[in-house]
Coordinates of C-alpha atoms in Angstrom, one line a residue:
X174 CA -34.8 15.9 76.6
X175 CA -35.7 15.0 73.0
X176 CA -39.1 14.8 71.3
X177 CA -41.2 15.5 74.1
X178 CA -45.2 16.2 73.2
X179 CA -46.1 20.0 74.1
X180 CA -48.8 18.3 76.0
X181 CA -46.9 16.2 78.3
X182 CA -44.5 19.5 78.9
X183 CA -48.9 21.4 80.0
X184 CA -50.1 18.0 81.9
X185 CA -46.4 17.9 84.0
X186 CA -45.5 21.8 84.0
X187 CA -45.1 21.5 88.0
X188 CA -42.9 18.6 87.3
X189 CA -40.9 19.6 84.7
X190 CA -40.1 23.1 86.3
X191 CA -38.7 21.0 89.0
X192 CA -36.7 19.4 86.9
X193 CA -35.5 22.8 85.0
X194 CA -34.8 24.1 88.8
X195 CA -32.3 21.2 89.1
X196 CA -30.3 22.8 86.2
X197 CA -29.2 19.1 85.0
X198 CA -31.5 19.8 82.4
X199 CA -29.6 21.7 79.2
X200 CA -32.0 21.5 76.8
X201 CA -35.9 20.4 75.4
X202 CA -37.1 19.5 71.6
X203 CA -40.7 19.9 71.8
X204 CA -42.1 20.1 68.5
X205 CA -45.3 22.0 68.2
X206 CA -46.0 21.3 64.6
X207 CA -48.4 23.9 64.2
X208 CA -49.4 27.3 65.6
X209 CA -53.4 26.4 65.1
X210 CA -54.9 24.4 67.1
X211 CA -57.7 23.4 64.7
X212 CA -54.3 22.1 62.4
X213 CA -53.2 20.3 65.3
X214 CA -56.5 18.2 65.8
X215 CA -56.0 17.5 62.4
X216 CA -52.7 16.3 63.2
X217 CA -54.1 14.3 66.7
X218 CA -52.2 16.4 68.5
X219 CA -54.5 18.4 70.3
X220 CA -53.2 21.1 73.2
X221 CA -53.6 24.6 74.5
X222 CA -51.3 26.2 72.8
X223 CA -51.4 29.3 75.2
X224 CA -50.9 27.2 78.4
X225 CA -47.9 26.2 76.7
X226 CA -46.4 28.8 75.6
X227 CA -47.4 30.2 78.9
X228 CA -45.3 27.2 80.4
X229 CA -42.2 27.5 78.1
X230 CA -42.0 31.1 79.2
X231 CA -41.5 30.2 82.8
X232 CA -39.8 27.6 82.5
X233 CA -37.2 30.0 80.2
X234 CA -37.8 32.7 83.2
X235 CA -35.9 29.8 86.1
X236 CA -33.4 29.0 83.8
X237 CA -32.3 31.4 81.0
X238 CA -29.8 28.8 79.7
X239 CA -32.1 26.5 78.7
X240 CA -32.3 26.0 75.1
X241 CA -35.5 25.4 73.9
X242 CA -36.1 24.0 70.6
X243 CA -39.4 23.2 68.3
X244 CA -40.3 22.0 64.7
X245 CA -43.2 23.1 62.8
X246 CA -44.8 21.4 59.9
X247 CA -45.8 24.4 57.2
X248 CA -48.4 23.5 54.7
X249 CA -50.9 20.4 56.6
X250 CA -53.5 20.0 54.4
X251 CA -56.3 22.5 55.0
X252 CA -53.7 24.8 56.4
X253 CA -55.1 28.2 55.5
X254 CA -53.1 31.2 55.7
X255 CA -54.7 32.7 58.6
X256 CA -53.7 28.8 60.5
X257 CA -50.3 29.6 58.8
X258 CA -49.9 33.0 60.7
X259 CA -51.0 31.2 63.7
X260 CA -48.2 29.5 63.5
X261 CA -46.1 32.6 62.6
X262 CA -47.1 34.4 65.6
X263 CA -46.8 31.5 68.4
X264 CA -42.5 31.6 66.2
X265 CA -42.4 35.1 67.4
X266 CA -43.9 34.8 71.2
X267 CA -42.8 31.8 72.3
X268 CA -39.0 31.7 73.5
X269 CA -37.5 28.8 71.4
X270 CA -34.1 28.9 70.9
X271 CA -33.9 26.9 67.5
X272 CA -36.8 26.1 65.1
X273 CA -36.8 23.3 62.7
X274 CA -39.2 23.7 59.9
X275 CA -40.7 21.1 57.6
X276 CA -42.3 21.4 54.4
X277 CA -45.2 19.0 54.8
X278 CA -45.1 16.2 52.4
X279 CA -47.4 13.1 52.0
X280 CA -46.3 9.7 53.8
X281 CA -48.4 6.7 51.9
X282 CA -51.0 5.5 54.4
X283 CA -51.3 7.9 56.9
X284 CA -54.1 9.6 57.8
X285 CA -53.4 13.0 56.6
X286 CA -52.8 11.3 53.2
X287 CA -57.1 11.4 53.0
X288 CA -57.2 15.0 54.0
X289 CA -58.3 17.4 51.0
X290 CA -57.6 20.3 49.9
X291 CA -54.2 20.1 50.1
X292 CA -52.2 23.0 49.9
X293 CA -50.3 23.8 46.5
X294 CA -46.7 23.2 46.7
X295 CA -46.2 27.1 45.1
X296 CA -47.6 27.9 48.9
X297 CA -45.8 25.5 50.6
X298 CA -42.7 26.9 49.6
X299 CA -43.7 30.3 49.3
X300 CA -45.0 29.9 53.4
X301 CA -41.2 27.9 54.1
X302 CA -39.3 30.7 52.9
X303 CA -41.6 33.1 55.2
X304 CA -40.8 31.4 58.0
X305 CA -37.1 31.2 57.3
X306 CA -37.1 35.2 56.5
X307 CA -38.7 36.0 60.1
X308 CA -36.8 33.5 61.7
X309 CA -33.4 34.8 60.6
X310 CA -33.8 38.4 61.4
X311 CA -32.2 39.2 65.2
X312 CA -35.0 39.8 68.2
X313 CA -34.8 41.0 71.7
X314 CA -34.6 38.3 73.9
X315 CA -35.0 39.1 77.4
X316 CA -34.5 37.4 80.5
X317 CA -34.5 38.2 83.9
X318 CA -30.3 39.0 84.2
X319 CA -29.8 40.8 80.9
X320 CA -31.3 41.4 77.8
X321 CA -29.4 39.9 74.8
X322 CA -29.7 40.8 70.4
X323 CA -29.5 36.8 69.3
X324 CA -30.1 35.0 65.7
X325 CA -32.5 32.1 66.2
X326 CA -31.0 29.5 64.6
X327 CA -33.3 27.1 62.2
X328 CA -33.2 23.9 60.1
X329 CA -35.0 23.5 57.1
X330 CA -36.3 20.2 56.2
X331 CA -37.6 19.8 52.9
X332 CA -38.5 16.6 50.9
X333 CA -39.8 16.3 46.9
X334 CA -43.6 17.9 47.2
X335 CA -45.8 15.8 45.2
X336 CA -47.7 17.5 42.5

């Protein structure tokens, strides 16, 4: 399943572990764009991040196999470090398989284009290269059969920033 909203995955977690129970299901991209839910207003995409990650661990629980991948968005204007290690930590918790991260970067017209501060590109980067650090380094993943030492894999996605 591709590019389905962490909030669909809260508002149909019965359905959706019925269809993880099937085992037809391989794998989910459900990008979470930001660890904060104050940033994720911002970005109208308002959810409760801990029911999610509260449903993404059972889901992972039924079926270990299931790859579970996100993308995050580092640097949304306003983002303050503290809303940046929001993000960090939910990384750490949350069982996803692959993370794709973004450096935020302005799209002409859209409404985050009128939100100010933005965050300096010197932070942007320095925050992306966090991320990919942490992201990198081998954690203990444990299921309910085995416990396994994995690499998480990542994509960085990074455009011009605009000074």
């Amino acid at each position: 399943i591709q590019d389905l909203n962490p909030a669909w995955i809260c508002r149909y977690k019965e359905e959706m572990v019925e269809l993880i129970k099937t085992k037809h299901i391989k794998s989910i991209l459900t990008p979470i764009q930001s660890g904060n839910e104050r940033i994720l207003k911002l970005m109208n995409r308002p959810m409760n991040l801990q029911e999610f990650k509260q449903t993404i661990n059972h889901m992972k629980q039924l079926c270990p196999h299931l790859r579970v991948r996100t993308q995050v968005i580092v640097g949304f204007p306003t983002e303050t470090e503290d809303e940046f290690e929001d993000t960090v930590a939910i990384l750490k918790t949350c069982p996803f398989d692959e993370v794709d991260i973004f450096a935020y970067y302005e799209v002409g017209g859209s409404a985050a284009e009128k939100i100010t501060p933005k965050v300096p590109p010197d932070i942007i980067v320095k925050r992306v290269k966090k991320l990919a650090k942490i992201l990198t380094v081998p954690y203990r993943l444990s299921t309910n059969q085995d416990n396994l030492e994995t690499n998480r894999k990542f994509r960085l996605f990074a455009r011009p920033i605009k000074s």
